[in-house]
Coordinates of C-alpha atoms in Angstrom, one line a residue:
Chain A
M1 CA 68.5 -144.6 81.0
P2 CA 70.4 -147.8 81.2
G3 CA 70.0 -149.4 77.8
H4 CA 67.9 -152.5 78.2
G5 CA 64.3 -151.6 79.0
G6 CA 64.3 -151.1 82.7
S7 CA 64.4 -148.1 85.1
A8 CA 61.7 -145.6 85.8
A9 CA 61.8 -141.9 86.2
E10 CA 59.2 -139.7 88.0
V11 CA 59.3 -136.0 87.0
S12 CA 56.8 -133.7 88.6
G13 CA 54.1 -136.3 89.0
T14 CA 54.6 -137.9 85.6
F15 CA 55.8 -141.5 85.7
T16 CA 57.6 -142.9 82.7
W17 CA 58.4 -146.4 81.6
P18 CA 60.6 -147.7 78.7
V19 CA 59.3 -150.1 76.1
R20 CA 61.3 -151.7 73.3
V21 CA 59.6 -152.4 69.9
Y22 CA 60.0 -156.1 69.0
Y23 CA 58.9 -158.0 65.9
E24 CA 55.7 -159.1 67.8
D25 CA 54.6 -155.4 68.0
T26 CA 54.9 -154.6 64.3
D27 CA 52.7 -155.2 61.3
F28 CA 53.3 -155.5 57.6
G29 CA 53.1 -151.8 57.3
G30 CA 56.6 -151.8 58.9
V31 CA 55.5 -150.0 62.1
V32 CA 53.9 -150.8 65.4
Y33 CA 50.4 -152.2 64.9
H34 CA 47.9 -149.7 66.4
A35 CA 46.3 -152.0 68.9
N36 CA 49.6 -152.8 70.4
Y37 CA 50.1 -149.2 71.6
L38 CA 47.3 -150.0 74.1
K39 CA 49.4 -152.8 75.5
F40 CA 52.3 -150.3 76.0
L41 CA 49.9 -147.9 77.7
E42 CA 48.8 -150.6 80.1
R43 CA 52.4 -151.7 80.8
G44 CA 52.9 -148.1 81.8
R45 CA 49.9 -148.0 84.2
S46 CA 50.9 -151.4 85.6
E47 CA 54.4 -150.3 86.4
W48 CA 53.1 -147.0 87.8
L49 CA 51.0 -149.0 90.2
R50 CA 53.9 -151.2 91.2
H51 CA 56.0 -148.0 91.6
L52 CA 53.4 -146.8 94.2
G53 CA 53.7 -150.2 95.9
F54 CA 50.6 -151.9 94.6
E55 CA 50.9 -155.3 92.9
Q56 CA 47.9 -156.2 90.8
D57 CA 47.9 -159.9 91.6
K58 CA 47.9 -159.0 95.3
L59 CA 45.1 -156.4 94.8
R60 CA 43.1 -159.2 93.2
E61 CA 43.8 -161.9 95.8
Q62 CA 43.5 -159.7 98.9
L63 CA 40.9 -157.1 97.9
G64 CA 39.1 -158.9 95.1
I65 CA 39.5 -156.0 92.7
Q66 CA 41.0 -155.2 89.4
F67 CA 41.1 -152.3 87.0
V68 CA 39.4 -152.3 83.7
V69 CA 39.6 -149.8 80.9
V70 CA 36.1 -148.3 80.3
G71 CA 37.0 -145.6 77.8
M72 CA 39.8 -144.2 75.7
Q73 CA 40.5 -141.3 73.5
L74 CA 43.5 -142.0 71.3
E75 CA 45.5 -139.9 68.8
F76 CA 48.2 -141.6 66.7
H77 CA 50.6 -138.9 65.6
Q78 CA 53.5 -140.8 64.0
P79 CA 54.2 -144.5 63.7
A80 CA 56.9 -146.1 66.0
L81 CA 59.4 -148.2 64.2
F82 CA 60.8 -151.7 64.8
N83 CA 63.7 -151.9 67.3
H84 CA 63.1 -148.4 68.5
E85 CA 63.1 -147.5 72.2
L86 CA 59.9 -145.9 73.3
E87 CA 58.8 -144.2 76.5
V88 CA 55.3 -144.4 78.0
S89 CA 54.2 -141.7 80.4
V90 CA 51.5 -141.9 83.0
L91 CA 49.8 -139.0 84.7
V92 CA 46.7 -139.2 86.9
T93 CA 44.4 -136.3 86.0
G94 CA 41.2 -137.3 87.7
M95 CA 39.8 -139.5 90.5
R96 CA 36.3 -140.6 91.2
P97 CA 35.1 -143.0 93.9
A98 CA 35.4 -146.0 91.6
S99 CA 37.5 -144.8 88.6
M100 CA 40.6 -142.9 87.6
I101 CA 41.5 -140.8 84.6
F102 CA 45.0 -140.9 83.1
D103 CA 46.7 -138.8 80.5
Q104 CA 49.3 -140.9 78.8
S105 CA 51.7 -140.5 75.9
I106 CA 54.1 -142.7 74.0
T107 CA 57.3 -141.0 72.6
D108 CA 59.9 -142.6 70.3
L109 CA 63.3 -142.0 72.0
T110 CA 65.2 -143.4 69.0
A111 CA 63.4 -140.9 66.8
G112 CA 64.4 -137.9 68.8
R113 CA 61.5 -138.1 71.3
A114 CA 58.9 -137.8 68.5
L115 CA 55.3 -138.0 69.9
V116 CA 53.8 -141.3 68.7
C117 CA 50.5 -141.5 70.6
S118 CA 48.6 -139.5 73.1
A119 CA 45.7 -141.0 75.1
Q120 CA 43.2 -140.2 77.7
V121 CA 42.2 -143.4 79.6
R122 CA 39.4 -144.0 82.0
A123 CA 39.9 -147.1 84.2
A124 CA 37.3 -148.4 86.6
C125 CA 37.9 -150.4 89.7
V126 CA 35.7 -153.5 89.6
D127 CA 35.1 -156.6 91.5
S128 CA 37.3 -159.2 89.9
V129 CA 34.6 -161.8 89.9
T130 CA 31.4 -159.9 89.1
H131 CA 33.0 -157.1 87.1
K132 CA 30.7 -154.6 89.0
P133 CA 32.2 -151.3 90.1
K134 CA 33.9 -151.1 93.5
P135 CA 35.3 -148.1 95.3
L136 CA 39.0 -147.5 94.8
P137 CA 41.0 -149.1 97.7
R138 CA 41.7 -146.5 100.4
E139 CA 45.4 -147.2 100.2
I140 CA 45.5 -146.1 96.6
V141 CA 43.4 -143.0 97.3
A142 CA 45.6 -142.1 100.2
E143 CA 48.8 -142.6 98.1
L144 CA 47.4 -140.2 95.4
A145 CA 46.0 -137.6 97.7
Chain B
M1 CA 30.1 -163.5 49.8
P2 CA 32.8 -166.1 48.9
G3 CA 32.5 -169.3 51.1
H4 CA 35.0 -169.2 53.9
G5 CA 35.5 -166.9 56.8
G6 CA 32.1 -165.8 57.9
S7 CA 28.8 -164.5 56.7
A8 CA 28.1 -160.8 56.2
A9 CA 25.0 -158.8 56.3
E10 CA 24.4 -155.3 55.1
V11 CA 21.4 -153.4 56.7
S12 CA 20.7 -149.9 55.6
G13 CA 24.3 -149.0 55.1
T14 CA 25.7 -150.8 58.1
F15 CA 28.0 -153.7 57.4
T16 CA 28.4 -156.5 60.0
W17 CA 30.9 -159.2 60.5
P18 CA 31.0 -162.1 62.9
V19 CA 33.9 -162.7 65.3
R20 CA 34.3 -165.7 67.6
V21 CA 36.2 -165.2 70.9
Y22 CA 39.1 -167.6 71.3
Y23 CA 41.6 -168.2 74.1
E24 CA 44.0 -165.9 72.3
D25 CA 41.6 -163.0 72.8
T26 CA 41.0 -163.3 76.5
D27 CA 43.0 -162.2 79.6
F28 CA 43.2 -163.5 83.1
G29 CA 40.3 -161.3 84.1
G30 CA 38.3 -164.0 82.2
V31 CA 37.1 -161.7 79.4
V32 CA 38.4 -160.2 76.1
Y33 CA 41.5 -158.1 76.6
H34 CA 40.6 -154.5 75.8
A35 CA 43.3 -154.0 73.1
N36 CA 41.9 -157.0 71.2
Y37 CA 38.7 -155.2 70.5
L38 CA 40.7 -153.0 68.2
K39 CA 41.7 -156.1 66.2
F40 CA 38.0 -157.1 65.9
L41 CA 37.1 -153.5 64.8
E42 CA 39.8 -153.7 62.1
R43 CA 38.7 -157.1 60.9
G44 CA 35.3 -155.5 60.4
R45 CA 36.7 -152.6 58.4
S46 CA 38.9 -155.0 56.3
E47 CA 35.9 -157.2 55.5
W48 CA 33.8 -154.1 54.7
L49 CA 36.4 -153.0 52.2
R50 CA 36.5 -156.5 50.7
H51 CA 32.7 -156.5 50.5
L52 CA 33.0 -153.4 48.4
G53 CA 35.4 -155.1 46.1
F54 CA 38.7 -153.7 47.5
E55 CA 41.5 -156.0 48.6
Q56 CA 44.1 -154.3 50.8
D57 CA 47.0 -156.2 49.4
K58 CA 46.0 -155.1 45.9
L59 CA 45.5 -151.5 47.0
R60 CA 49.0 -151.5 48.3
E61 CA 50.6 -153.2 45.3
Q62 CA 48.7 -151.3 42.7
L63 CA 48.1 -147.9 44.2
G64 CA 50.8 -147.8 46.9
I65 CA 48.4 -146.9 49.6
Q66 CA 47.2 -148.3 52.9
F67 CA 44.8 -147.2 55.6
V68 CA 46.1 -146.3 59.1
V69 CA 44.1 -145.4 62.2
V70 CA 44.9 -141.9 63.3
G71 CA 42.3 -141.5 66.0
M72 CA 39.9 -143.5 68.1
Q73 CA 37.2 -142.8 70.7
L74 CA 36.3 -146.0 72.5
E75 CA 33.7 -146.9 75.1
F76 CA 33.8 -150.3 76.7
H77 CA 30.3 -151.1 78.0
Q78 CA 30.4 -154.7 79.0
P79 CA 33.0 -157.4 78.7
A80 CA 32.7 -160.1 76.0
L81 CA 33.2 -163.6 77.2
F82 CA 35.3 -166.5 76.0
N83 CA 33.7 -168.7 73.3
H84 CA 31.0 -166.1 72.7
E85 CA 30.0 -165.1 69.1
L86 CA 30.3 -161.3 68.6
E87 CA 29.2 -159.1 65.8
V88 CA 31.2 -156.1 64.6
S89 CA 29.4 -153.3 62.7
V90 CA 30.9 -150.8 60.3
L91 CA 29.2 -147.5 59.2
V92 CA 31.0 -144.7 57.3
T93 CA 29.9 -141.4 58.8
G94 CA 32.4 -139.1 57.2
M95 CA 34.7 -138.7 54.3
R96 CA 37.5 -136.2 53.7
P97 CA 40.0 -136.1 50.8
A98 CA 42.5 -138.3 52.6
S99 CA 40.5 -139.9 55.5
M100 CA 37.3 -141.6 56.6
I101 CA 35.4 -141.7 59.8
F102 CA 33.7 -144.8 60.9
D103 CA 31.1 -145.5 63.6
Q104 CA 31.6 -149.1 64.8
S105 CA 30.2 -151.3 67.5
I106 CA 30.8 -154.8 68.9
T107 CA 27.8 -156.7 70.3
D108 CA 27.8 -160.1 72.0
L109 CA 25.3 -162.3 70.2
T110 CA 25.7 -165.1 72.7
A111 CA 24.8 -162.6 75.5
G112 CA 21.5 -161.5 73.9
R113 CA 23.1 -158.8 71.7
A114 CA 24.6 -156.9 74.6
L115 CA 26.6 -153.9 73.5
V116 CA 30.2 -154.6 74.3
C117 CA 32.1 -151.7 72.7
S118 CA 31.3 -148.6 70.6
A119 CA 34.0 -146.7 68.7
Q120 CA 34.5 -143.8 66.5
V121 CA 37.5 -144.4 64.2
R122 CA 39.4 -142.0 62.0
A123 CA 41.5 -143.8 59.3
A124 CA 43.8 -141.9 57.0
C125 CA 44.9 -143.0 53.5
V126 CA 48.7 -142.9 53.4
D127 CA 51.5 -143.8 51.1
S128 CA 52.5 -147.3 52.1
V129 CA 56.2 -146.4 51.9
T130 CA 56.5 -142.8 53.2
H131 CA 53.3 -143.0 55.5
K132 CA 52.4 -139.5 54.2
P133 CA 48.7 -138.7 53.5
K134 CA 47.4 -139.5 50.1
P135 CA 43.9 -138.8 48.6
L136 CA 41.4 -141.7 48.9
P137 CA 41.4 -143.7 45.7
R138 CA 38.7 -142.5 43.2
E139 CA 37.2 -146.0 43.0
I140 CA 36.5 -146.0 46.8
V141 CA 35.1 -142.5 46.8
A142 CA 32.8 -143.4 43.9
E143 CA 31.7 -146.6 45.6
L144 CA 30.7 -144.6 48.7
A145 CA 29.1 -141.6 47.0
Chain C
M1 CA 27.6 -175.7 60.2
P2 CA 25.9 -172.9 62.0
G3 CA 26.0 -169.7 60.0
H4 CA 28.8 -167.3 61.2
G5 CA 32.5 -167.7 61.4
G6 CA 33.5 -169.8 58.5
S7 CA 32.7 -173.1 56.8
A8 CA 34.2 -176.4 57.8
A9 CA 34.9 -179.5 55.9
E10 CA 35.7 -183.0 57.2
V11 CA 37.6 -185.3 54.9
S12 CA 38.4 -188.8 56.1
G13 CA 38.9 -187.8 59.7
T14 CA 40.7 -184.5 59.0
F15 CA 38.8 -181.4 60.1
T16 CA 39.6 -178.1 58.4
W17 CA 38.9 -174.5 59.3
P18 CA 39.5 -171.3 57.3
V19 CA 41.5 -168.4 58.7
R20 CA 42.0 -165.0 57.0
V21 CA 45.3 -163.1 57.5
Y22 CA 44.6 -159.6 58.9
Y23 CA 47.0 -156.8 59.7
E24 CA 47.0 -157.9 63.4
D25 CA 48.6 -161.2 62.3
T26 CA 51.6 -159.9 60.3
D27 CA 54.9 -158.4 61.3
F28 CA 57.2 -155.9 59.7
G29 CA 58.8 -158.7 57.7
G30 CA 55.6 -158.5 55.6
V31 CA 54.3 -162.0 56.6
V32 CA 52.5 -163.7 59.4
Y33 CA 54.4 -163.4 62.7
H34 CA 55.5 -166.9 63.7
A35 CA 53.8 -167.0 67.1
N36 CA 50.5 -166.2 65.5
Y37 CA 50.4 -169.5 63.7
L38 CA 49.9 -171.0 67.1
K39 CA 46.7 -169.0 67.5
F40 CA 45.5 -170.3 64.1
L41 CA 46.3 -173.9 65.2
E42 CA 44.3 -173.4 68.4
R43 CA 41.3 -171.9 66.5
G44 CA 41.3 -175.1 64.5
R45 CA 41.3 -177.3 67.6
S46 CA 38.6 -175.1 69.2
E47 CA 36.4 -175.4 66.1
W48 CA 37.0 -179.1 65.8
L49 CA 35.8 -179.5 69.4
R50 CA 32.7 -177.4 68.7
H51 CA 32.1 -179.5 65.6
L52 CA 32.1 -182.6 67.8
G53 CA 29.5 -180.9 70.0
F54 CA 31.8 -179.7 72.8
E55 CA 31.9 -176.0 73.8
Q56 CA 34.9 -175.1 75.9
D57 CA 33.1 -172.7 78.2
K58 CA 30.7 -175.4 79.0
L59 CA 33.5 -178.0 79.6
R60 CA 35.0 -175.6 82.1
E61 CA 31.7 -174.6 83.9
Q62 CA 30.2 -178.1 84.0
L63 CA 33.3 -180.4 84.2
G64 CA 35.9 -178.0 85.6
I65 CA 38.4 -178.9 82.9
Q66 CA 40.3 -177.2 80.1
F67 CA 42.9 -178.2 77.6
V68 CA 46.4 -176.8 77.7
V69 CA 49.2 -177.3 75.2
V70 CA 52.1 -179.2 76.9
G71 CA 54.3 -179.7 73.9
M72 CA 54.7 -178.7 70.2
Q73 CA 56.9 -179.6 67.3
L74 CA 56.7 -177.0 64.6
E75 CA 58.0 -176.6 61.1
F76 CA 57.6 -173.3 59.3
H77 CA 57.8 -174.1 55.6
Q78 CA 56.8 -170.9 53.8
P79 CA 55.5 -167.6 55.1
A80 CA 51.8 -166.8 54.8
L81 CA 51.0 -163.4 53.4
F82 CA 48.7 -160.5 54.4
N83 CA 45.1 -160.8 53.2
H84 CA 45.6 -164.5 52.2
E85 CA 43.0 -167.1 53.0
L86 CA 44.5 -170.0 55.0
E87 CA 43.2 -173.4 56.0
V88 CA 44.0 -175.1 59.3
S89 CA 43.7 -178.8 59.5
V90 CA 43.2 -180.9 62.7
L91 CA 43.7 -184.7 62.9
V92 CA 43.8 -186.7 66.2
T93 CA 46.7 -189.1 66.0
G94 CA 46.9 -190.3 69.6
M95 CA 44.9 -190.4 72.9
R96 CA 46.0 -191.1 76.4
P97 CA 44.0 -191.0 79.6
A98 CA 44.6 -187.3 80.1
S99 CA 46.0 -186.0 76.8
M100 CA 45.6 -186.0 73.1
I101 CA 48.0 -185.7 70.2
F102 CA 47.2 -183.7 67.1
D103 CA 48.7 -183.5 63.7
Q104 CA 48.0 -180.1 62.3
S105 CA 48.9 -178.1 59.2
I106 CA 48.3 -174.6 57.8
T107 CA 48.1 -174.2 54.1
D108 CA 47.8 -170.9 52.1
L109 CA 44.8 -171.3 49.8
T110 CA 45.5 -168.0 48.1
A111 CA 49.0 -169.2 47.3
G112 CA 47.9 -172.4 45.6
R113 CA 47.6 -174.5 48.8
A114 CA 51.2 -174.0 49.7
L115 CA 52.2 -175.7 53.0
V116 CA 52.9 -172.9 55.5
C117 CA 53.3 -174.8 58.8
S118 CA 53.1 -178.3 60.1
A119 CA 52.7 -179.1 63.7
Q120 CA 52.5 -181.9 66.2
V121 CA 50.6 -180.7 69.3
R122 CA 50.2 -182.5 72.7
A123 CA 47.3 -181.1 74.7
A124 CA 46.6 -182.2 78.2
C125 CA 43.3 -182.1 80.0
V126 CA 43.7 -180.3 83.3
D127 CA 41.6 -179.1 86.2
S128 CA 40.8 -175.5 85.3
V129 CA 41.6 -174.3 88.8
T130 CA 44.6 -176.3 89.9
H131 CA 46.0 -177.0 86.4
K132 CA 46.6 -180.6 87.5
P133 CA 46.0 -183.4 84.9
K134 CA 42.5 -184.8 84.8
P135 CA 41.2 -187.7 82.7
L136 CA 39.6 -186.8 79.3
P137 CA 35.8 -186.5 79.7
R138 CA 34.1 -189.8 78.8
E139 CA 31.9 -188.0 76.2
I140 CA 35.0 -186.9 74.3
V141 CA 36.6 -190.3 74.5
A142 CA 33.4 -191.9 73.3
E143 CA 33.1 -189.5 70.4
L144 CA 36.6 -190.2 69.2
A145 CA 36.5 -194.0 69.7
Chain D
M1 CA 68.4 -157.9 89.2
P2 CA 67.2 -154.3 89.4
G3 CA 63.5 -154.6 89.8
H4 CA 61.9 -153.3 86.7
G5 CA 62.5 -155.5 83.7
G6 CA 65.9 -154.5 82.5
S7 CA 69.5 -155.7 82.9
A8 CA 71.1 -158.7 81.4
A9 CA 73.5 -161.3 82.7
E10 CA 75.8 -163.6 80.8
V11 CA 76.8 -166.8 82.6
S12 CA 79.2 -169.2 80.9
G13 CA 77.8 -168.6 77.4
T14 CA 74.2 -168.4 78.3
F15 CA 72.5 -165.0 77.9
T16 CA 69.4 -164.1 80.0
W17 CA 66.8 -161.5 79.7
P18 CA 64.0 -160.6 82.2
V19 CA 60.4 -160.4 81.1
R20 CA 57.4 -159.3 83.2
V21 CA 54.0 -160.9 82.7
Y22 CA 51.3 -158.3 81.9
Y23 CA 47.6 -158.6 81.3
E24 CA 48.2 -158.7 77.6
D25 CA 50.2 -162.0 78.0
T26 CA 47.6 -163.9 79.9
D27 CA 44.4 -165.7 78.9
F28 CA 41.2 -166.6 80.7
G29 CA 42.8 -169.8 82.1
G30 CA 44.6 -167.3 84.4
V31 CA 48.1 -167.9 83.1
V32 CA 50.3 -166.9 80.1
Y33 CA 48.7 -167.9 76.8
H34 CA 51.0 -170.5 75.2
A35 CA 51.7 -168.6 72.0
N36 CA 53.0 -165.7 74.0
Y37 CA 55.9 -167.6 75.2
L38 CA 57.2 -167.5 71.7
K39 CA 57.2 -163.7 71.9
F40 CA 59.3 -163.9 75.1
L41 CA 61.7 -166.4 73.5
E42 CA 62.1 -164.0 70.6
R43 CA 62.7 -161.0 72.9
G44 CA 65.5 -163.0 74.4
R45 CA 67.1 -163.7 71.0
S46 CA 66.7 -160.1 70.0
E47 CA 68.4 -158.8 73.1
W48 CA 71.1 -161.4 72.8
L49 CA 71.8 -160.1 69.3
R50 CA 71.8 -156.5 70.6
H51 CA 74.1 -157.6 73.4
L52 CA 76.6 -158.9 70.7
G53 CA 76.4 -155.5 69.0
F54 CA 73.9 -156.3 66.2
E55 CA 70.7 -154.3 65.8
Q56 CA 68.2 -156.0 63.6
D57 CA 66.9 -152.9 61.9
K58 CA 70.5 -152.2 60.8
L59 CA 71.0 -155.8 59.7
R60 CA 68.0 -155.3 57.5
E61 CA 68.9 -151.9 56.1
Q62 CA 72.6 -152.5 55.6
L63 CA 72.8 -156.2 54.8
G64 CA 69.2 -156.9 53.6
I65 CA 68.8 -159.8 55.9
Q66 CA 66.6 -160.9 58.7
F67 CA 66.2 -164.0 60.9
V68 CA 63.1 -166.1 60.6
V69 CA 62.1 -169.1 62.8
V70 CA 61.9 -172.3 60.7
G71 CA 61.4 -174.9 63.4
M72 CA 60.7 -175.2 67.1
Q73 CA 60.4 -177.9 69.6
L74 CA 58.6 -176.7 72.7
E75 CA 57.8 -178.2 76.1
F76 CA 55.5 -176.3 78.4
H77 CA 56.3 -177.5 81.9
Q78 CA 54.4 -175.2 84.3
P79 CA 52.3 -172.2 83.5
A80 CA 53.6 -168.7 84.3
L81 CA 51.4 -166.4 86.3
F82 CA 50.2 -162.8 85.9
N83 CA 52.5 -160.2 87.3
H84 CA 55.4 -162.7 87.7
E85 CA 58.9 -161.9 86.7
L86 CA 60.3 -164.4 84.2
E87 CA 63.8 -165.0 82.8
V88 CA 64.4 -166.0 79.3
S89 CA 67.7 -167.8 78.5
V90 CA 69.5 -168.0 75.1
L91 CA 72.3 -170.4 74.2
V92 CA 73.6 -171.0 70.7
T93 CA 74.1 -174.8 70.3
G94 CA 74.6 -175.0 66.5
M95 CA 75.6 -173.0 63.5
R96 CA 75.3 -173.7 59.8
P97 CA 76.0 -171.5 56.9
A98 CA 72.6 -170.0 56.8
S99 CA 71.0 -170.9 60.1
M100 CA 71.5 -171.1 63.9
I101 CA 70.1 -173.4 66.6
F102 CA 69.3 -172.1 70.0
D103 CA 68.5 -173.8 73.3
Q104 CA 66.2 -171.6 75.2
S105 CA 64.2 -171.7 78.5
I106 CA 61.8 -169.6 80.4
T107 CA 61.9 -169.7 84.2
D108 CA 59.5 -168.0 86.6
L109 CA 61.7 -166.1 89.1
T110 CA 58.6 -165.2 91.2
A111 CA 57.8 -168.9 91.6
G112 CA 61.2 -169.9 92.8
R113 CA 62.8 -170.3 89.4
A114 CA 60.3 -172.9 88.3
L115 CA 60.9 -174.1 84.7
V116 CA 58.1 -172.8 82.6
C117 CA 59.1 -173.6 79.1
S118 CA 62.1 -175.2 77.3
A119 CA 62.6 -174.7 73.5
Q120 CA 64.9 -175.7 70.7
V121 CA 64.7 -173.0 68.0
R122 CA 66.1 -173.1 64.5
A123 CA 66.4 -169.6 62.9
A124 CA 67.4 -169.1 59.3
C125 CA 69.0 -166.1 57.9
V126 CA 67.0 -164.9 54.9
D127 CA 66.9 -162.1 52.4
S128 CA 64.5 -159.6 53.8
V129 CA 62.7 -159.1 50.5
T130 CA 62.7 -162.5 48.8
H131 CA 62.7 -164.6 52.1
K132 CA 65.3 -166.8 50.4
P133 CA 68.1 -168.2 52.6
K134 CA 71.3 -166.1 52.8
P135 CA 74.6 -166.9 54.6
L136 CA 74.9 -165.6 58.1
P137 CA 76.8 -162.3 58.1
R138 CA 80.5 -162.8 58.6
E139 CA 80.5 -160.4 61.6
I140 CA 78.0 -162.6 63.5
V141 CA 79.9 -165.8 62.6
A142 CA 83.2 -164.2 63.8
E143 CA 81.5 -163.0 67.0
L144 CA 80.3 -166.5 67.8
A145 CA 83.4 -168.4 66.8

């Protein structure tokens, strides 16, 4: 992986994305503040979508949809430290007409790939104005089939 | 409750704390960004501890401990809107030697007490330097008994 | 001042608003992360507007306007600590057709009213869709005259 | 620039770093929340330091120092939009025994390199425990001479 926070790898269906821990991410306990892991998880899902060819601003403008998290199950195994390089993984494990289920993890590459956080995330496809559920776009369903 | 920073109510074991939604909390979907609900939940737990007489900076300085979230189960029912007044609830539902389990909710008072988020949170008591588990302070156990 | 969310005091034109430092606000240096002071400053301006009778969601819905920060001059004098109670001040020092200038400060009440941050903030009134400048609403101008 | 948010370029003394706008960075105005630009500016300075060979966790552990922002002058020219790719620039314009001055900018690459934010930032070198000023490490001074 080329140093600075870019590049993506796809291994047997799992997409990964690097994240660097900056000051903004930590709290006075000296480690990443727990709510900020959710940001990292979402960066992973956003980049996974982009990797498949879907830009979320376009999905919103052209199809009037966005994805919202409706449920999460989170385990925080070991804190991630300032300045460390992390890796977020994204794996789709379920699809329904208007939602998707993801298995995600965050590992600390600087700490020998220690598992930091594992998450199951349910994201619904909703109308970006009314926030009512809408079917997943056919293009995304086709891409994942 | 000492002057500034909100009013608190305790009803049959449930502690509540008000939170106002500011610009900082929202995202371009027009509602509160999902990770920010975790901040609101923690403000609730922090104020609950203070309400019981425990200041977290003192717990850290005097006993060398802090609380860290080790697991969460989250349901996001309905988005909370900009400028709305929310209420965070805190109820202890379990205690082990070195951890506590909380049932928490966030309701939107401005939207007729609509349920926004419900959460089960496991928080461990850890050494603030080593991050290793430590028994809950006797004072807290006594207070909750 | 309506119940929840803090008490407010107005002394000779200066409005103040209390802010508590939570985990979410700190970084691994053990103090408030510098960007988060900008959130506190904005909470102060939001509550000042509410205090004058203006709700920002209503301004947006009814007049199609919002305020955006277009310039800031910031001095960080002394860090604010976890769990401390801060006070944000708001004083209007200038008004133009489509913008306002504020003098603001953040003081640490828990640390003997130590000055934490002083700021000069320019906020423009803009169309909430196009982000183009719009004249300040007459009601606000009248209120401040 | 290779798509995904990595890679750095150094042109005539100016260091640049790419930043992608995610949901977490935006607010309900539909653009990046102003305080979050400060995070982007700091990512730029952190990566500039790393680029010179200095890791901030090591500076802290080995020399007991960290950098803190003590003053900023900010102009927000045009809002940056969700999903856009930004570029943060870093240029050292002044050095004193215990502080540095940076000229920084943020441009929106997706919006034709529009200037989003320009900033002058003063960062002091401080003892990471006492937060008192300390001279800049000789290695950094030598690197910049």
